[in-house]
XYZ file of N, CA and C in Angstrom:
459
model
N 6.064 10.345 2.910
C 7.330 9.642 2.787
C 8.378 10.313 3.659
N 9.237 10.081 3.542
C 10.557 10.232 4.198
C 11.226 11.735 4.106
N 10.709 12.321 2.927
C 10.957 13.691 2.361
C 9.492 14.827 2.788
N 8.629 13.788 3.372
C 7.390 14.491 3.682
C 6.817 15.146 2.392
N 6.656 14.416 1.518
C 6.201 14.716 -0.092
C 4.813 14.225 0.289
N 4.000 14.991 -0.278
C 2.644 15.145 -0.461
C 2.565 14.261 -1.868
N 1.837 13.024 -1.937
C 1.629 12.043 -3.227
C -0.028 12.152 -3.297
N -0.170 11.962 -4.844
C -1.650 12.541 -5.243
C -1.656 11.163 -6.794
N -2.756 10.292 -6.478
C -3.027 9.595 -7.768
C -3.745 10.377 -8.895
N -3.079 11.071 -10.202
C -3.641 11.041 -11.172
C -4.765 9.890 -11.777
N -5.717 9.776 -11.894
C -6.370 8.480 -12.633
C -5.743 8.044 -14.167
N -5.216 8.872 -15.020
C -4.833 8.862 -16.418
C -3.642 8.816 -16.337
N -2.613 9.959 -15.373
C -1.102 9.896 -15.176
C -0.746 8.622 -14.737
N -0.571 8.530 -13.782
C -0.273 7.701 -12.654
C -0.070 8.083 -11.328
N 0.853 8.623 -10.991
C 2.067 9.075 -9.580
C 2.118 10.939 -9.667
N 1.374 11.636 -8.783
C 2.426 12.542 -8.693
C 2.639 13.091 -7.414
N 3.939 13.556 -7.088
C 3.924 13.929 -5.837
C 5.013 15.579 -5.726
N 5.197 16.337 -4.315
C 5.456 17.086 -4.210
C 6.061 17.548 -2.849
N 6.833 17.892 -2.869
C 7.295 19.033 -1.158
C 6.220 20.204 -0.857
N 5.351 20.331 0.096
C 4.644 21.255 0.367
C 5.053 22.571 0.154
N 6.442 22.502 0.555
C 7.020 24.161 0.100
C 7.000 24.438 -1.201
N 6.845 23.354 -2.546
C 6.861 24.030 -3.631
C 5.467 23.676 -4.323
N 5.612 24.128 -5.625
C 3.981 24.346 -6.092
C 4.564 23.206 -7.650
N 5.398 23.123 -7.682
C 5.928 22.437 -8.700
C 5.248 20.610 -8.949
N 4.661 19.686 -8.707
C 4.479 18.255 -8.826
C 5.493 17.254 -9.806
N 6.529 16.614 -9.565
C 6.599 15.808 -10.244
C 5.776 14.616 -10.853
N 6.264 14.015 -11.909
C 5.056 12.691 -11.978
C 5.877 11.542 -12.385
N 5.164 10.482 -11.685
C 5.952 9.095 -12.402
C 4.551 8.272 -13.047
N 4.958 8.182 -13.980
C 4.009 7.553 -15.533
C 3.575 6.375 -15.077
N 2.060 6.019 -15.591
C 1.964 4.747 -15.504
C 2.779 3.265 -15.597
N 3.232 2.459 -15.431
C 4.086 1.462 -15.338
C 3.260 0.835 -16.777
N 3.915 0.064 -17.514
C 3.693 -0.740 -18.666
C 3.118 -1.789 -18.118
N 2.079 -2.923 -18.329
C 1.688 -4.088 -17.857
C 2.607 -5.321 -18.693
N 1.858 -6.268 -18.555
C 2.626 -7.531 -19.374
C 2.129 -7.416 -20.719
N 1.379 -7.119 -21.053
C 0.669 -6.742 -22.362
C 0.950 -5.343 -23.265
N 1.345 -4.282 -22.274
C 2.254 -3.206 -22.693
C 1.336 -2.187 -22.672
N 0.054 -2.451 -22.108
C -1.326 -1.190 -21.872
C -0.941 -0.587 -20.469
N -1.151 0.309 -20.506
C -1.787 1.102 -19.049
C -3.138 1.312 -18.503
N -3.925 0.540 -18.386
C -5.177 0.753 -18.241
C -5.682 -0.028 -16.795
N -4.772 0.912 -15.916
C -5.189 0.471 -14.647
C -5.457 1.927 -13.573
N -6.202 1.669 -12.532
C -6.247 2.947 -11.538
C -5.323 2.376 -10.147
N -4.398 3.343 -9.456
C -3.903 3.105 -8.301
C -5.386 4.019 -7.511
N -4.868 2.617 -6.062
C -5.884 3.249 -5.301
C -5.667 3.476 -3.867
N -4.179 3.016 -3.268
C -3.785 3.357 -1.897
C -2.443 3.291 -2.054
N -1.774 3.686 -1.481
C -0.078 3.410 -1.184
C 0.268 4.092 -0.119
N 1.600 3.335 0.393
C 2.046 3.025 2.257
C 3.925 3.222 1.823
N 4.497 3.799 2.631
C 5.774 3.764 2.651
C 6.317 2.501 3.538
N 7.505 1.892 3.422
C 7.662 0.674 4.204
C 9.137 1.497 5.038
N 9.648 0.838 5.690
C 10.872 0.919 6.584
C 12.035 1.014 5.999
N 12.003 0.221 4.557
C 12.845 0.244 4.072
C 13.279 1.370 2.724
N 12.221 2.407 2.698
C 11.455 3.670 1.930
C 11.175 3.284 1.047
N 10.672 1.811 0.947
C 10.023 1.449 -0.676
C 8.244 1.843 -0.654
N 7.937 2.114 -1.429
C 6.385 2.845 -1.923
C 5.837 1.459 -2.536
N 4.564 0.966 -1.538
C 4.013 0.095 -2.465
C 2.499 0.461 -2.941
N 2.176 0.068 -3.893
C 1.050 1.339 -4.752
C -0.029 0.509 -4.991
N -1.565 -0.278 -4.664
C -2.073 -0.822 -4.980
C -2.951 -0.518 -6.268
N -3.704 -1.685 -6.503
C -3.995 -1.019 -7.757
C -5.364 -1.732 -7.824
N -6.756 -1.274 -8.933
C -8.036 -1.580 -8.740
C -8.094 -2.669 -9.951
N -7.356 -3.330 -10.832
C -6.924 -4.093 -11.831
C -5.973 -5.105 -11.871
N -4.702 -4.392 -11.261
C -3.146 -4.632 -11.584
C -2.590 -5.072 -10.859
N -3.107 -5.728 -9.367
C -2.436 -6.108 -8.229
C -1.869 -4.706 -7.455
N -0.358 -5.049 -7.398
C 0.239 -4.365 -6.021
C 1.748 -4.205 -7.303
N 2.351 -2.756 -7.155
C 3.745 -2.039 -7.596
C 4.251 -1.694 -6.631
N 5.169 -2.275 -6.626
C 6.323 -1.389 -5.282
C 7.460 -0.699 -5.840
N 7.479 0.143 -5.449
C 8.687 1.012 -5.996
C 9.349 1.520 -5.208
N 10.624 1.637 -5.635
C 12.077 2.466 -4.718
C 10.955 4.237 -4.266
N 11.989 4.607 -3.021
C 11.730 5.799 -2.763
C 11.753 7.112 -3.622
N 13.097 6.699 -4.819
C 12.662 7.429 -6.221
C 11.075 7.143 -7.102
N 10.335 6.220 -6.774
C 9.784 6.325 -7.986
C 9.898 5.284 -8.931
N 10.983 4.653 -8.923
C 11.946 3.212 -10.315
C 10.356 2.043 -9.578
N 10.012 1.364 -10.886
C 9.057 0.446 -10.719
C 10.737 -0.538 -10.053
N 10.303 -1.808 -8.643
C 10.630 -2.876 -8.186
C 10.366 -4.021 -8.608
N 8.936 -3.871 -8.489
C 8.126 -5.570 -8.689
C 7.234 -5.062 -8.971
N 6.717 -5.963 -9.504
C 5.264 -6.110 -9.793
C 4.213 -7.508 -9.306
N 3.571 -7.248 -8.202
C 2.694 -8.491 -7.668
C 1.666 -8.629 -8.231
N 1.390 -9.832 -9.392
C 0.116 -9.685 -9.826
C -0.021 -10.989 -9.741
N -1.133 -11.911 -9.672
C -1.999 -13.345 -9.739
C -1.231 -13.546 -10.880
N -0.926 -13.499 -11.976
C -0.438 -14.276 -12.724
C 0.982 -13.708 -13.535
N 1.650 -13.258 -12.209
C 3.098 -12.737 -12.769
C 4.215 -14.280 -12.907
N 4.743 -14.342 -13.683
C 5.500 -15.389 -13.574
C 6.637 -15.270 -11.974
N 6.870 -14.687 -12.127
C 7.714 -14.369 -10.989
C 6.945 -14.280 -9.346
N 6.245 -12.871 -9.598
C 5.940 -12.170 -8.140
C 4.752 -12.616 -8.232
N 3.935 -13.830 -8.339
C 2.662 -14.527 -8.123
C 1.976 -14.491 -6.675
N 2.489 -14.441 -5.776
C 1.849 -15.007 -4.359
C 0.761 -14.526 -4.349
N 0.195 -13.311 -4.672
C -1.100 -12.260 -4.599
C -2.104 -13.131 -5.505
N -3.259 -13.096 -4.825
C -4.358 -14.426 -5.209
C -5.009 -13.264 -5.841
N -5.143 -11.969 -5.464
C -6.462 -11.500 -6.112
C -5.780 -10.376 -6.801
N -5.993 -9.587 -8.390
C -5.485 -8.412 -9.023
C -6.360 -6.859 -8.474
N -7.321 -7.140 -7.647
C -8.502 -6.200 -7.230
C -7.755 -5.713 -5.999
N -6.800 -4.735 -5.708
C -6.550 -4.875 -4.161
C -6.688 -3.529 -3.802
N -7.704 -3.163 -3.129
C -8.659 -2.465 -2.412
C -8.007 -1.194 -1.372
N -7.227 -1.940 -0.475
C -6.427 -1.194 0.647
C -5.014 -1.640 1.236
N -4.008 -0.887 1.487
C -3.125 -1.417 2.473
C -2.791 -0.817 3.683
N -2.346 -1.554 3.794
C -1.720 -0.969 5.707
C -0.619 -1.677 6.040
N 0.126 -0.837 6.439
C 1.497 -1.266 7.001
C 1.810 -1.754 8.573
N 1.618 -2.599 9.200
C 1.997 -2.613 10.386
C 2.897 -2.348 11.063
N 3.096 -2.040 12.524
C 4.647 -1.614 13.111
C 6.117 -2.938 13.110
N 5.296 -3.945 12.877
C 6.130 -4.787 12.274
C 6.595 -4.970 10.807
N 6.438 -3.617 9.889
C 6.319 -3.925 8.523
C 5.872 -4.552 7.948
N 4.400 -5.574 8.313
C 3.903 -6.596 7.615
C 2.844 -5.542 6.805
N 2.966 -6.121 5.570
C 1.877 -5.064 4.421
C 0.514 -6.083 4.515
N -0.006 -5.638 4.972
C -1.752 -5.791 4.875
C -2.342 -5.846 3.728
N -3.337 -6.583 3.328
C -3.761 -6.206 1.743
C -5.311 -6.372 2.045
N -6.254 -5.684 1.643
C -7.730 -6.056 0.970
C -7.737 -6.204 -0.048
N -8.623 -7.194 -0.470
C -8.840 -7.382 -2.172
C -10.350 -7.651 -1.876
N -10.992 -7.513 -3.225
C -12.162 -8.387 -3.497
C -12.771 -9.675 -3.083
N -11.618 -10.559 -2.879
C -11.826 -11.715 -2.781
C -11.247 -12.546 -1.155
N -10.774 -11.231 -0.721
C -9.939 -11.564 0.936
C -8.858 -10.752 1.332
N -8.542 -11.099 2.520
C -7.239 -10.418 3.766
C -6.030 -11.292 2.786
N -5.613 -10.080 2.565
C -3.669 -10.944 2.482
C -3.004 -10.670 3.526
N -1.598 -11.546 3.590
C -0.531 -9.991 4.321
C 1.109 -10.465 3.739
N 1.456 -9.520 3.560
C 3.212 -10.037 2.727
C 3.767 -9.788 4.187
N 5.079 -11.163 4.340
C 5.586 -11.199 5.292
C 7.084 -11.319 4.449
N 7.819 -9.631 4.725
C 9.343 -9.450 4.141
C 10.024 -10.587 4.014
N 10.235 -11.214 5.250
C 10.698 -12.343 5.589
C 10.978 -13.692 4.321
N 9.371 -13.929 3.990
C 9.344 -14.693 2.904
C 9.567 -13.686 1.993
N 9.288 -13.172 1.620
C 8.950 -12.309 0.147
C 7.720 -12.852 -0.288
N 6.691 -12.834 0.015
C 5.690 -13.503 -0.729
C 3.956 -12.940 0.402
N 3.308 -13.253 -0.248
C 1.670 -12.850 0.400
C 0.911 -14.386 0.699
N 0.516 -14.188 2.085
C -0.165 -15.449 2.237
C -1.934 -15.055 2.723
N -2.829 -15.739 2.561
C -3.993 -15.607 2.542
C -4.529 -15.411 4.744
N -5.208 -14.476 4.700
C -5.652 -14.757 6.366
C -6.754 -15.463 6.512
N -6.926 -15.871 7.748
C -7.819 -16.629 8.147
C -8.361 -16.523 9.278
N -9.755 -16.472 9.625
C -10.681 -16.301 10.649
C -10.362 -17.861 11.586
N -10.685 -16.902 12.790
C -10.706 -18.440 13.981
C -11.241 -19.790 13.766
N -12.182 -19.947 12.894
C -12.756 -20.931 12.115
C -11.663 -21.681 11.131
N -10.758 -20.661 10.727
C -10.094 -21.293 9.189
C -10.572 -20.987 7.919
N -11.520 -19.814 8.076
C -12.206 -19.833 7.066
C -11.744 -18.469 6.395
N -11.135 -18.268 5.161
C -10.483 -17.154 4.550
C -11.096 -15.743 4.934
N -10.712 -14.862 5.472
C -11.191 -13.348 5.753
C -12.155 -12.981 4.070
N -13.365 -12.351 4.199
C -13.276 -11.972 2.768
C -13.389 -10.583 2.459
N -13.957 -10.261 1.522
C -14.000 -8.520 0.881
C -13.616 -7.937 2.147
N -12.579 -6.930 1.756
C -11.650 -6.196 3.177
C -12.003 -5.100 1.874
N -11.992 -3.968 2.423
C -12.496 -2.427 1.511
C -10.706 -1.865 2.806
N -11.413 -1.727 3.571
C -10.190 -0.621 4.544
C -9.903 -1.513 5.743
N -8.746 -1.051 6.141
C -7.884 -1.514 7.168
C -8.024 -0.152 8.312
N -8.046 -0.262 9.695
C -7.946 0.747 10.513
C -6.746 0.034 11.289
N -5.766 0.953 12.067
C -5.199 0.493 12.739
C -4.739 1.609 14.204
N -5.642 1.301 15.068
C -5.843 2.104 16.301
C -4.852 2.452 17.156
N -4.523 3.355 17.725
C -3.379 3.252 18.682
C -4.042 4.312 20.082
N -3.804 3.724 21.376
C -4.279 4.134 22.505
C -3.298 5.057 22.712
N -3.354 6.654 22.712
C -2.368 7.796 23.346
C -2.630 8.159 24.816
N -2.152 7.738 25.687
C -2.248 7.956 26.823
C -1.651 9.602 27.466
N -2.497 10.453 27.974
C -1.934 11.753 27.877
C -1.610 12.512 29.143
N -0.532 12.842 29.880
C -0.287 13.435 30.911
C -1.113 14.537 30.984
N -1.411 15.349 31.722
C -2.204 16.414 31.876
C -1.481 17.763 33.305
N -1.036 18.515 32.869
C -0.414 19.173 34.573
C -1.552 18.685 35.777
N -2.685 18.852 35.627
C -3.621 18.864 36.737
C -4.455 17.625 36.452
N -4.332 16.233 36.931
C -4.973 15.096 36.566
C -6.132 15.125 37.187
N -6.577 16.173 38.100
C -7.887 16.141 38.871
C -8.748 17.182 38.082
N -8.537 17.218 37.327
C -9.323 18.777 36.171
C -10.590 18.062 35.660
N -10.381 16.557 35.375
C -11.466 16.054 34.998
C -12.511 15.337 35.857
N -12.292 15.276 37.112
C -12.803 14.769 38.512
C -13.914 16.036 39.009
């Protein structure tokens, strides 16, 4: 993050994270569901541009939270509200340099576009929904000066 905090998923806690210089961990508690259980595992989370933390989850959809920690939203398949997310299984994210959040689920490619506020389904050149996404890679070519460009000749 932004504070260069080292974040670590408890499976039972939830959240904890830390400044490398100290040995101390804070923790932020599982979030309550609609039912009022905690019985979910986080399984990736991405900082956005705007320093919000969004936290996927192997049950529970997608939590985004302020750079403190404060639950935002909650994206789940059957939130009354934050619905757009088709699948509660979501696997991986990735943030693009355009801030678009990437999603894998079980069941397909998402991607939330800020813009809308909402997650729309991807689609292969065919039209045909992306499916089971596990991980996202996202490559970048470093092109590297060298004092002596003939060193490798």
């Amino acid at each position: 993050d932004q504070f260069e905090n080292l974040w670590l998923i408890n499976d039972e806690e939830g959240l904890i994270y830390t400044h490398p210089s100290k040995i101390k961990f804070e923790s932020i508690p599982k979030f309550p569901l609609f039912d009022g259980s905690d019985k979910y595992d986080f399984r990736t989370f991405v900082q956005d541009g705007n320093k919000n933390i969004w936290c996927s989850t192997f049950r529970e959809g997608i939590f985004l939270l302020n750079e403190h920690g404060k639950l935002l939203r909650h994206y789940y398949p059957k939130n009354p509200k934050y619905n757009s997310l088709f699948d509660k299984q979501v696997n991986y994210l990735l943030l693009d340099k355009s801030q678009n959040l990437w999603v894998g689920t079980v069941t397909g490619v998402a991607i939330y576009l800020p813009s809308e506020d909402r997650f729309f389904p991807v689609f292969d050149e065919n039209g045909k929904h992306i499916p089971y996404a596990l991980h996202f890679h996202q490559l970048k070519c470093i092109q590297h000066k060298y004092p002596d460009d003939d060193f490798l000749n």
